[in-house]
């Protein structure tokens, strides 16, 4: 049995999904956290639950909203589970009606009844269910209240439900009849629903219908109806007319099932909003919060933990492994591959796990609390000046964690050109993988100002993205940027959800350490162990040194023309953490010392900063390139995203290094 | 009068949204914001930044130039 989960954004859809399926999915408190359809196994009954992106209506405005409509048209399912926000009932019911018109059995989860009650709204779920012709179950998805009961209602039905039938008035009904009669007999979907959605202007349905009915005929029916309706009914479009008809039906339903009492005064959300979206304080507060997050991640919490882990891996763990390997009489080759290759490479990356998890924890906190939408609002003016809108800032922030989900989050942007721009610029956001490189360098060179130096790189990434956005808009002509966003009420994130969310984001990093980085370091170790003159050669005569020696001179003007640096950059294309593992292998860290300790012999602080700037910008990693290709759908743009990044990285590092030298820094 | 002429915190009844960009208009319709609805103008961010409205029990952020296309009647 397949159950599809539909609902407006910010109604607790993903929370419900997590409770019903027992498995974890990403939860957030801003429109568009679910950017792809996700599937989980239902706990109570044998079946699968499909989580779809949040939508206000089946008529999509953005790419992610289109996914839900595509699903209805192309996939089969037994029951639609519609989650409805009780405190926003009327708005939510517009989607419910469209689902009921579709004709599949619908179960309604009436969520946030606690919030509704506190606002003085009392809903008689039996009366509501009776009017709508579907079962309505009040739940609180955040706490799991009544969710098991809801789950038991999700049973496969023998027959499809009787579709809801609203009388849309003579003219519309005539057009529907016309359209229905034009459709071939074997159409699997509800023909009335298809006609209605088409008349409303649903692009996805329209595309579907043009394969069945002649385009000219479709257009004719639509324009005829429009002209009649606008004159006779004093309305502006068919869409608005249908909306009004549905609203009329909803008002009747609500009149019989909802009682509204007195609402209390200023809410919790209003009080916070008065500060965080304050005219003058909004942006400073945002920057201050980000600085606090970085200080916590680096100076206060993350670094002590990482240092401890580093000392453990390079000290006791290496000694134990060495003793163990000697005991089993492992050959020097095996000893070298394990100790100098795997432990140095994979271990060198794993030491950054604490910092990365702390950063992910804060990103989850920002998402779940509802602050993200405020950030979009506060940043809109800045984004507008470079031809983007405030919503594009959300993918950028998510990109701080990992560029891949960041790029996927760009789907919530309505205008295709703005979406493309955001996709191209998100890789400039300094992801957590790059963090491992900075952590290494700031600990070695900028011990006193770690958080500040790292923050400067994050800010540099944002500034470069904004400047490039401005430049790119001269070439990619925009259709005119728009911005409209719902600011959901603040919700105190639950510890359990936060921890799961942090783990969900961070586990990819740990998994990468076991796959990509493991494989990568073994390969790098081998290339540094073997050379043109045989095995176990001095590292300066290895294949690695020979190959990367050709690239090194190119990097000399930007401050790090060594074959080791070149090697780290080349292998960093696989994943940015590999830069650190490669350095661990190539700089051949002696026993009892850490890479942090010896790297200061190979770079000056200015060279180190120039290197970090280059790492920040130079190319998106392999996984990011793959997702750009998928989202932009064009090889040209993918190649462009790599090319422009290399050019910009080289130029900026050149400015930093040469400029720094000119100023007398070293 | 237009929406942004309301004093921050004041309420008005919407009389016309048809001049607003089509995409924004569609989204506002999704939120239930259309002619005849009451809207509260909360405030606008500085330097021509977006403004915040409260309508139908939810807070919405839109750009000032869009807000200036919304006609209201003070209530």
XYZ file of C-alpha atoms in Angstrom:
741
model
C 0.000 0.000 0.000
C 1.270 3.452 -0.900
C 0.189 6.506 1.093
C 0.978 9.973 -0.258
C 1.423 12.839 2.195
C 0.119 16.237 1.083
C -0.040 19.502 2.969
C 0.750 23.207 3.028
C 4.309 24.272 3.888
C 5.024 24.719 7.615
C 2.158 22.512 8.757
C 4.314 19.823 10.385
C 4.224 17.503 7.411
C 7.754 16.242 7.768
C 7.355 15.809 11.562
C 4.326 13.619 10.931
C 6.305 11.677 8.349
C 9.035 11.004 10.911
C 6.590 9.808 13.546
C 4.622 7.556 11.234
C 7.594 5.977 9.544
C 9.982 5.731 12.473
C 12.797 6.486 10.086
C 14.264 9.927 9.997
C 13.774 12.485 7.298
C 15.006 16.041 7.198
C 12.613 18.433 9.085
C 12.626 22.184 8.803
C 10.489 25.176 9.541
C 10.539 27.048 6.257
C 8.843 26.424 2.926
C 10.665 23.908 0.838
C 12.638 21.649 3.130
C 11.305 18.660 1.257
C 12.680 19.334 -2.155
C 12.302 15.803 -3.432
C 9.797 13.078 -2.904
C 10.906 10.917 -0.003
C 9.708 7.473 0.965
C 9.547 5.797 4.377
C 8.143 2.494 5.675
C 5.002 2.897 7.818
C 5.321 1.552 11.366
C 1.713 0.566 12.061
C 0.540 -0.920 8.800
C 2.399 -2.571 5.989
C 2.891 0.197 3.509
C 5.048 3.025 2.304
C 4.563 6.704 3.027
C 5.613 9.182 0.353
C 6.468 12.661 1.556
C 5.836 15.349 -1.053
C 6.938 18.989 -1.051
C 4.685 21.428 0.769
C 2.134 23.070 -1.531
C -0.618 25.635 -1.084
C -2.527 24.418 -4.112
C -2.123 21.749 -6.787
C -1.445 24.552 -9.256
C 2.340 24.943 -8.904
C 4.295 28.200 -8.981
C 7.783 26.782 -8.409
C 9.684 23.695 -9.484
C 9.405 21.874 -6.153
C 5.650 22.442 -6.016
C 5.377 20.893 -9.467
C 6.690 17.618 -8.031
C 3.448 17.051 -6.069
C 1.283 17.584 -9.148
C 3.555 15.385 -11.273
C 3.120 12.713 -8.635
C -0.694 12.831 -8.841
C -0.568 12.581 -12.625
C 2.002 9.844 -13.029
C 2.187 7.659 -9.929
C -0.324 5.322 -8.350
C -1.152 5.327 -4.642
C -3.944 3.985 -2.399
C -4.629 6.763 0.086
C -3.812 10.470 0.245
C -2.938 11.641 3.749
C -3.639 15.359 3.948
C -2.138 17.208 6.894
C -4.071 20.345 7.730
C -3.029 23.147 10.086
C -5.987 23.640 12.417
C -4.924 27.173 13.233
C -4.991 28.064 9.511
C -7.949 25.931 8.534
C -9.535 27.982 5.771
C -6.326 28.436 3.805
C -5.412 24.752 4.185
C -8.806 23.525 2.999
C -8.225 24.891 -0.517
C -5.686 22.133 -1.057
C -7.920 19.585 0.668
C -10.761 20.379 -1.742
C -8.522 19.875 -4.763
C -7.419 16.540 -3.352
C -11.016 15.476 -2.660
C -11.914 16.443 -6.227
C -9.139 14.172 -7.466
C -11.144 11.201 -6.244
C -8.669 9.085 -4.294
C -9.519 8.224 -0.656
C -8.336 11.066 1.603
C -7.567 10.863 5.317
C -7.190 14.261 6.987
C -4.759 14.752 9.863
C -5.891 17.897 11.655
C -2.581 19.056 13.058
C -1.674 21.665 15.673
C -4.987 21.497 17.462
C -3.085 22.695 20.532
C -2.023 25.878 18.742
C -5.558 26.358 17.432
C -7.013 25.955 20.936
C -4.644 28.545 22.334
C -5.919 30.923 19.660
C -9.475 30.198 20.717
C -10.361 28.033 17.702
C -12.464 24.956 18.443
C -13.051 22.491 15.627
C -15.745 19.811 15.607
C -13.865 17.184 13.629
C -16.930 14.962 13.149
C -18.930 17.751 11.561
C -15.942 18.738 9.449
C -15.421 15.176 8.269
C -19.064 14.794 7.418
C -19.164 17.968 5.346
C -16.023 17.005 3.457
C -16.766 13.310 3.125
C -13.460 12.162 4.589
C -12.258 11.031 7.990
C -10.712 13.817 10.045
C -8.379 12.953 12.931
C -7.052 15.655 15.273
C -3.356 15.182 16.007
C -0.325 16.996 17.394
C 2.527 15.885 15.149
C 5.219 17.555 17.250
C 4.451 15.434 20.289
C 3.065 12.425 18.426
C -0.343 12.729 20.112
C -2.983 10.580 18.343
C -0.580 9.868 15.469
C -0.739 6.094 16.030
C -4.513 6.298 15.802
C -4.186 8.226 12.558
C -1.803 5.605 11.236
C -4.368 2.857 11.834
C -6.827 4.693 9.574
C -4.461 4.354 6.653
C -5.831 1.176 5.156
C -6.125 0.258 1.513
C -9.625 0.762 0.078
C -11.433 -1.512 -2.321
C -12.784 1.343 -4.379
C -11.846 4.896 -5.039
C -13.746 7.534 -3.118
C -16.616 9.488 -4.625
C -14.931 12.700 -5.806
C -16.097 15.894 -4.156
C -18.397 17.785 -6.470
C -18.699 21.541 -6.084
C -21.031 23.369 -8.438
C -18.846 26.003 -10.081
C -21.711 27.653 -11.905
C -23.234 27.137 -15.324
C -20.446 28.576 -17.498
C -17.633 26.657 -15.857
C -19.634 23.444 -15.814
C -20.276 23.809 -19.547
C -16.564 24.164 -20.236
C -15.810 21.165 -18.028
C -18.346 19.061 -19.968
C -16.777 20.169 -23.237
C -13.299 19.222 -22.060
C -14.431 15.890 -20.629
C -16.128 14.954 -23.899
C -12.915 15.709 -25.798
C -10.814 13.372 -23.654
C -10.270 9.812 -24.896
C -12.135 6.990 -23.122
C -9.095 5.366 -21.564
C -7.896 8.303 -19.452
C -7.010 6.808 -16.080
C -7.382 10.042 -14.091
C -10.525 11.854 -13.000
C -11.562 13.859 -16.074
C -13.438 16.522 -14.156
C -10.405 17.148 -11.980
C -8.154 17.392 -15.030
C -10.523 19.879 -16.649
C -10.768 22.014 -13.531
C -7.029 22.125 -12.997
C -6.507 22.982 -16.640
C -9.008 25.840 -16.503
C -7.309 27.116 -13.377
C -4.076 27.433 -15.339
C -2.143 24.449 -13.958
C 0.884 24.191 -16.266
C 1.720 20.597 -15.403
C -1.828 19.421 -16.147
C -1.909 21.533 -19.279
C 1.186 19.791 -20.602
C -0.423 16.453 -19.840
C -3.637 17.400 -21.647
C -1.946 18.693 -24.780
C -0.869 15.122 -25.463
C -4.558 14.091 -25.438
C -6.420 17.048 -26.919
C -5.602 19.447 -29.727
C -3.890 22.556 -28.378
C -6.042 24.943 -30.419
C -9.230 23.475 -28.987
C -7.904 23.701 -25.447
C -6.953 27.335 -25.842
C -10.303 28.149 -27.412
C -12.307 26.690 -24.536
C -10.145 28.485 -22.022
C -10.277 31.939 -23.624
C -14.012 31.696 -24.282
C -14.720 30.869 -20.665
C -12.401 33.571 -19.454
C -14.019 36.308 -21.481
C -17.512 35.215 -20.386
C -16.631 34.954 -16.734
C -14.794 38.236 -16.496
C -17.736 40.133 -17.959
C -20.552 38.329 -16.184
C -19.120 37.539 -12.789
C -17.030 40.639 -12.165
C -13.807 38.721 -11.559
C -10.292 38.996 -12.951
C -9.474 35.466 -14.006
C -10.835 31.938 -14.043
C -8.382 31.137 -11.296
C -9.749 33.806 -9.012
C -13.311 32.814 -9.828
C -12.682 29.164 -8.948
C -10.926 30.301 -5.786
C -13.966 32.343 -4.775
C -16.282 29.389 -5.398
C -14.125 27.138 -3.261
C -13.898 29.785 -0.586
C -17.689 29.944 -0.541
C -17.852 26.188 -0.001
C -15.172 26.391 2.712
C -17.048 29.160 4.509
C -20.131 26.937 4.630
C -18.082 24.022 5.975
C -16.344 26.170 8.563
C -19.573 27.800 9.692
C -20.877 24.387 10.749
C -17.751 22.938 12.285
C -15.622 25.729 13.765
C -16.176 27.958 16.743
C -13.942 30.964 17.186
C -13.388 32.457 20.617
C -11.363 35.380 21.831
C -7.684 35.460 20.939
C -5.045 36.531 23.357
C -2.904 39.605 22.716
C 0.683 39.707 21.512
C 2.046 36.270 20.739
C 5.485 34.825 21.396
C 6.280 35.123 17.670
C 5.368 38.795 17.507
C 7.581 39.584 20.470
C 10.637 37.922 18.908
C 9.926 39.382 15.486
C 9.898 42.868 16.920
C 13.603 42.328 17.635
C 15.058 40.023 14.957
C 13.378 41.695 11.998
C 13.754 45.116 13.509
C 14.364 47.883 11.007
C 17.894 48.628 12.125
C 18.876 45.611 14.175
C 17.839 42.860 11.720
C 21.112 42.523 9.789
C 23.439 43.185 12.757
C 21.594 40.549 14.792
C 21.959 38.046 11.969
C 25.707 38.712 11.661
C 26.134 38.571 15.427
C 24.331 35.227 15.591
C 26.522 33.836 12.813
C 29.632 35.062 14.628
C 28.417 33.428 17.828
C 27.870 30.160 15.955
C 31.416 30.255 14.570
C 32.960 31.155 17.905
C 31.136 28.246 19.527
C 32.133 25.917 16.709
C 35.803 26.863 16.713
C 37.013 28.604 19.798
C 34.800 27.333 22.588
C 33.555 23.852 21.802
C 34.832 22.356 18.560
C 38.577 22.926 18.746
C 39.174 21.367 22.178
C 37.202 18.302 21.091
C 39.004 18.046 17.743
C 42.380 18.464 19.391
C 41.584 15.669 21.826
C 40.540 13.369 18.999
C 43.623 14.287 16.986
C 45.912 13.523 19.917
C 44.163 10.179 20.377
C 44.442 9.155 16.717
C 48.052 10.210 16.211
C 49.102 8.960 19.661
C 47.578 5.867 21.329
C 45.639 4.616 18.286
C 48.686 4.675 16.012
C 50.809 2.990 18.697
C 48.269 0.212 19.227
C 47.948 -0.396 15.511
C 51.702 -0.441 15.116
C 52.126 -2.930 17.955
C 49.302 -5.067 16.548
C 50.806 -5.043 13.049
C 54.252 -5.962 14.367
C 52.733 -8.821 16.367
C 51.073 -10.336 13.318
C 54.322 -9.846 11.357
C 52.766 -7.640 8.702
C 55.071 -6.776 5.815
C 56.470 -3.210 5.703
C 54.259 -2.579 2.673
C 51.076 -3.400 4.631
C 52.311 -1.441 7.645
C 52.964 1.566 5.458
C 49.601 1.454 3.689
C 47.734 1.267 7.008
C 49.765 3.682 9.099
C 50.964 6.256 6.552
C 48.041 5.905 4.193
C 44.782 5.043 5.931
C 45.357 6.249 9.489
C 47.023 9.453 8.352
C 44.501 10.173 5.604
C 41.159 9.023 7.002
C 42.107 9.874 10.569
C 43.188 13.328 9.460
C 39.666 13.975 8.238
C 37.814 12.280 11.085
C 39.339 14.651 13.631
C 37.084 17.392 12.256
C 33.894 15.455 12.972
C 33.189 17.354 16.260
C 33.420 20.790 14.621
C 31.320 19.753 11.673
C 28.596 18.257 13.848
C 28.471 21.388 15.997
C 28.054 23.557 12.892
C 25.320 21.261 11.553
C 23.589 21.445 14.912
C 23.336 25.223 14.638
C 22.172 25.127 11.023
C 19.415 22.691 12.082
C 18.504 24.991 14.944
C 18.132 27.941 12.568
C 15.989 25.867 10.198
C 13.698 24.342 12.794
C 13.082 27.506 14.771
C 11.599 29.481 11.871
C 14.386 32.069 11.804
C 15.397 31.066 8.259
C 12.406 32.814 6.667
C 13.287 35.977 8.625
C 16.846 35.815 7.333
C 15.451 35.669 3.797
C 13.319 38.708 4.576
C 16.136 40.705 6.160
C 18.542 39.885 3.315
C 16.097 40.558 0.473
C 17.154 44.167 -0.040
C 20.815 43.159 -0.447
C 19.924 40.252 -2.730
C 17.609 42.417 -4.809
C 20.454 44.801 -5.575
C 22.329 41.956 -7.293
C 19.297 40.640 -9.162
C 18.309 37.839 -6.806
C 15.703 37.630 -4.056
C 15.838 36.951 -0.341
C 14.823 33.320 -0.782
C 18.077 32.672 -2.654
C 19.861 33.319 0.616
C 18.430 30.117 2.113
C 20.218 27.757 -0.326
C 23.359 29.748 0.387
C 23.097 29.175 4.145
C 22.300 25.495 3.683
C 25.330 25.438 1.386
C 27.469 26.213 4.428
C 26.682 22.684 5.570
C 27.009 21.015 2.199
C 26.603 22.503 -1.266
C 24.562 19.551 -2.547
C 21.388 20.101 -0.444
C 21.961 23.841 -0.853
C 21.616 23.552 -4.614
C 18.560 21.331 -4.237
C 16.936 23.917 -1.969
C 17.185 26.443 -4.811
C 14.164 24.707 -6.349
C 11.838 26.712 -4.141
C 12.751 29.859 -6.080
C 9.930 30.703 -8.465
C 11.796 32.391 -11.338
C 13.871 29.959 -13.483
C 16.681 32.453 -14.122
C 17.057 33.309 -10.457
C 17.105 29.598 -9.695
C 19.891 29.020 -12.243
C 21.937 31.875 -10.788
C 21.513 30.529 -7.274
C 22.529 27.049 -8.444
C 25.684 28.447 -10.025
C 26.628 30.535 -6.994
C 25.868 28.134 -4.135
C 29.213 26.259 -4.624
C 30.989 29.436 -3.495
C 29.532 28.913 -0.044
C 32.136 27.442 2.210
C 30.869 23.940 2.989
C 31.811 21.853 6.008
C 34.348 19.868 3.979
C 36.364 23.023 3.350
C 36.119 23.673 7.063
C 38.521 20.792 7.690
C 41.148 22.571 5.585
C 40.647 25.879 7.410
C 40.693 24.163 10.786
C 44.073 22.701 9.947
C 45.543 25.992 8.765
C 44.089 28.344 11.377
C 45.259 26.061 14.164
C 48.776 26.148 12.722
C 49.030 29.809 11.706
C 46.350 31.935 13.342
C 45.941 30.382 16.744
C 44.693 33.543 18.449
C 42.111 34.568 15.854
C 40.700 31.257 14.631
C 37.000 32.183 14.528
C 37.685 35.563 12.941
C 39.876 34.160 10.154
C 37.361 31.408 9.361
C 34.469 33.867 9.435
C 36.408 36.102 7.008
C 36.507 33.204 4.533
C 32.762 32.561 4.872
C 32.047 36.251 4.358
C 34.443 36.339 1.379
C 32.466 33.463 -0.171
C 29.224 35.428 0.230
C 30.715 38.645 -1.134
C 32.181 36.891 -4.180
C 28.801 35.242 -4.788
C 26.981 38.581 -4.611
C 29.460 40.371 -6.883
C 29.342 37.536 -9.416
C 25.541 37.492 -9.257
C 25.577 41.135 -10.267
C 27.996 40.429 -13.128
C 26.108 37.343 -14.309
C 22.779 39.168 -14.438
C 24.198 41.252 -17.286
C 24.442 38.047 -19.303
C 21.545 36.017 -17.942
C 18.641 38.391 -18.393
C 16.193 37.971 -15.563
C 12.412 38.073 -16.003
C 12.281 40.496 -13.110
C 12.907 39.197 -9.660
C 10.011 38.632 -7.251
C 9.895 38.012 -3.542
C 7.012 36.805 -1.457
C 7.448 34.646 1.609
C 5.381 33.298 4.460
C 6.917 33.969 7.868
C 5.914 30.938 9.931
C 5.430 31.243 13.689
C 8.531 30.487 15.757
C 8.609 27.039 17.235
C 10.988 25.869 19.924
C 12.834 22.985 18.262
C 12.577 19.638 20.000
C 15.834 18.120 21.188
C 15.095 14.792 19.504
C 14.330 16.341 16.124
C 17.409 18.546 16.349
C 19.752 15.699 17.159
C 18.327 13.534 14.381
C 18.542 16.394 11.953
C 22.165 17.061 12.903
C 23.019 13.394 12.529
C 21.240 13.188 9.200
C 23.314 16.012 7.786
C 26.564 14.893 9.408
C 26.388 11.192 8.617
C 27.230 11.913 4.997
C 30.545 13.339 6.163
C 31.351 10.232 8.188
C 30.234 7.982 5.349
C 32.443 9.858 2.915
C 35.391 9.233 5.229
C 34.768 5.505 4.827
C 34.369 5.502 1.049
C 35.681 8.368 -1.061
C 38.370 9.510 1.316
C 39.420 5.973 2.182
C 39.800 5.048 -1.486
C 41.339 8.383 -2.333
C 43.999 8.221 0.355
C 44.983 4.678 -0.526
C 45.444 5.787 -4.146
C 47.378 8.879 -3.102
C 49.498 6.867 -0.728
C 50.294 4.435 -3.557
C 51.246 7.235 -5.935
C 53.549 8.638 -3.292
C 54.979 5.198 -2.379
C 55.733 4.184 -5.969
C 57.806 6.119 -8.445
C 59.357 5.747 -11.894
C 62.268 3.919 -10.233
C 60.301 1.320 -8.283
C 58.552 1.037 -4.913
C 59.293 2.629 -1.542
C 61.118 5.508 -3.199
C 61.797 8.782 -1.375
C 58.595 10.786 -1.639
C 60.297 13.461 -3.759
C 60.867 10.878 -6.495
C 57.359 9.378 -6.412
C 54.800 9.520 -9.223
C 52.886 12.070 -7.214
C 55.866 14.416 -7.038
C 56.638 13.959 -10.726
C 53.074 14.524 -11.960
C 52.228 17.423 -9.668
C 55.639 18.972 -10.257
C 54.300 20.040 -13.655
C 51.372 21.914 -12.118
C 53.330 23.508 -9.288
C 54.949 26.375 -11.277
C 51.481 27.615 -12.237
C 50.700 28.063 -8.547
C 53.924 29.892 -7.679
C 52.507 33.402 -8.309
C 49.729 32.753 -5.767
C 52.121 31.629 -3.080
C 52.215 27.847 -2.985
C 54.151 26.500 -5.953
C 55.044 23.181 -4.354
C 54.127 19.807 -5.776
C 52.512 18.873 -2.438
C 50.090 21.783 -2.617
C 49.342 20.987 -6.259
C 48.715 17.346 -5.357
C 46.334 18.307 -2.553
C 44.377 20.633 -4.869
C 44.068 18.102 -7.680
C 42.832 15.341 -5.377
C 40.577 17.850 -3.597
C 38.255 17.738 -6.586
C 37.018 14.339 -5.336
C 35.935 15.913 -2.047
C 37.432 18.890 -0.310
C 38.354 16.922 2.810
C 40.745 14.913 0.656
C 42.981 17.990 0.645
C 43.679 17.321 4.316
C 44.187 13.587 3.897
C 46.495 14.163 0.952
C 48.581 16.579 2.988
C 48.755 14.082 5.828
C 50.180 11.529 3.424
C 52.413 13.831 1.378
C 53.993 15.774 4.241
C 54.756 12.464 5.926
C 53.967 13.324 9.545
C 56.508 11.724 11.923
C 55.298 9.666 14.896
C 53.919 11.548 17.832
C 53.477 14.755 15.854
C 50.423 16.156 14.147
C 50.149 17.746 10.732
C 49.220 21.012 12.465
C 52.597 20.928 14.151
C 54.709 20.461 11.049
C 52.757 22.333 8.395
C 54.039 25.647 9.712
C 57.458 24.712 8.293
C 56.065 24.611 4.770
C 53.949 27.770 4.548
C 54.028 31.333 5.793
C 50.815 32.794 7.261
C 50.238 34.815 4.077
C 50.705 31.745 1.884
C 48.383 29.836 4.184
C 45.654 32.481 3.822
C 46.092 32.587 0.061
C 45.802 28.779 0.011
C 42.591 28.903 2.056
C 41.106 31.500 -0.296
C 41.961 29.246 -3.231
C 40.404 26.208 -1.497
C 37.258 28.235 -0.789
C 36.667 29.133 -4.419
C 38.565 26.898 -6.800
C 36.134 24.208 -8.049
C 32.949 22.578 -6.778
C 33.625 19.015 -5.613
C 32.620 16.006 -7.705
C 29.213 15.480 -5.993
C 28.377 19.168 -6.358
C 29.253 19.126 -10.060
C 26.931 16.137 -10.483
C 24.030 17.942 -8.809
C 24.646 21.150 -10.809
C 24.477 19.080 -13.979
C 21.185 17.574 -12.787
C 19.571 20.847 -11.696
C 20.784 23.111 -14.495
C 20.234 20.302 -17.004
C 23.010 21.558 -19.238
C 26.638 20.569 -19.782
C 27.425 24.138 -20.761
C 26.391 25.564 -17.384
C 28.156 22.768 -15.523
C 31.409 23.475 -17.362
C 30.866 27.166 -16.737
C 30.464 26.607 -12.987
C 33.855 24.879 -12.867
C 35.581 27.342 -15.189
C 34.494 30.586 -13.566
C 35.364 29.233 -10.113
C 38.928 28.430 -11.164
C 39.443 31.847 -12.719
C 37.991 33.721 -9.733
C 39.965 31.631 -7.233
C 43.232 32.259 -9.064
C 42.636 35.993 -9.375
C 41.657 36.450 -5.740
C 44.538 34.374 -4.396
C 46.846 36.401 -6.614
C 45.480 39.612 -5.135
C 45.796 38.271 -1.581
C 49.339 36.974 -2.008
C 50.863 39.702 -4.172
C 48.936 42.438 -2.364
C 49.928 41.021 0.996
C 53.590 40.942 0.005
C 53.413 44.484 -1.275
C 51.998 45.525 2.096
C 54.947 43.856 3.755
C 53.063 40.845 5.139
C 54.557 37.414 4.888
C -4.919 54.874 -0.635
C -2.063 52.427 -1.089
C -1.012 49.898 1.504
C 2.299 51.544 2.379
C 0.530 54.768 3.242
C -0.969 53.079 6.264
C 0.795 53.789 9.513
C 2.756 50.778 10.788
C 0.379 48.744 12.926
C -2.732 50.062 11.187
C -5.268 47.898 9.439
C -6.980 48.313 6.118
C -9.343 46.490 3.790
C -7.895 45.472 0.429
C -9.723 46.970 -2.540
C -7.413 46.059 -5.430
C -4.451 43.717 -5.916
C -4.625 43.441 -9.710
C -1.604 45.710 -10.308
C 0.732 43.406 -8.390
C 3.114 41.154 -10.409
C 1.193 38.062 -11.549
C 3.393 35.599 -9.690
C 3.151 37.478 -6.408
C -0.578 37.841 -6.934
C -0.928 34.071 -7.350
C 1.031 33.442 -4.180
C -1.005 35.991 -2.253
C -4.116 34.202 -3.450
C -2.637 30.969 -2.033
C -2.307 32.776 1.287
C -5.905 33.913 1.002
C -4.962 37.545 0.506
C -7.306 39.163 -2.025
C -9.849 41.943 -2.384
C -12.117 42.317 0.610
C -9.658 40.880 3.141
C -8.355 42.834 6.062
C -4.619 43.391 6.191
C -2.384 44.840 8.867
C 0.677 46.758 7.664
C 3.375 45.886 10.198
C 6.512 47.719 9.062
C 9.052 48.052 6.282
C 12.772 47.329 6.486
C 15.119 50.257 5.812
C 16.780 51.219 2.502
C 13.681 50.283 0.515
C 13.655 46.756 1.915
C 10.626 44.443 1.976
C 7.661 44.998 4.244
C 5.758 42.706 6.497
C 2.003 42.270 6.444
C -0.322 40.306 8.614
C -3.379 38.925 6.911
C -5.639 35.936 7.470
C -3.711 34.964 10.605
C -0.283 34.733 8.998
C 2.705 36.994 8.455
C 3.847 37.605 4.906
C 6.899 39.388 3.565
C 6.677 41.139 0.183
C 8.730 43.805 -1.545
C 7.788 47.402 -1.037
C 7.191 48.011 -4.752
C 4.610 45.201 -4.727
C 3.021 46.537 -1.560
C 2.720 49.919 -3.255
C 0.531 48.273 -5.911
C -2.023 47.139 -3.342
C -4.944 49.523 -2.852
C -6.582 49.589 0.553
C -9.283 51.401 2.450
C -8.424 52.392 5.992
C -10.580 50.610 8.517
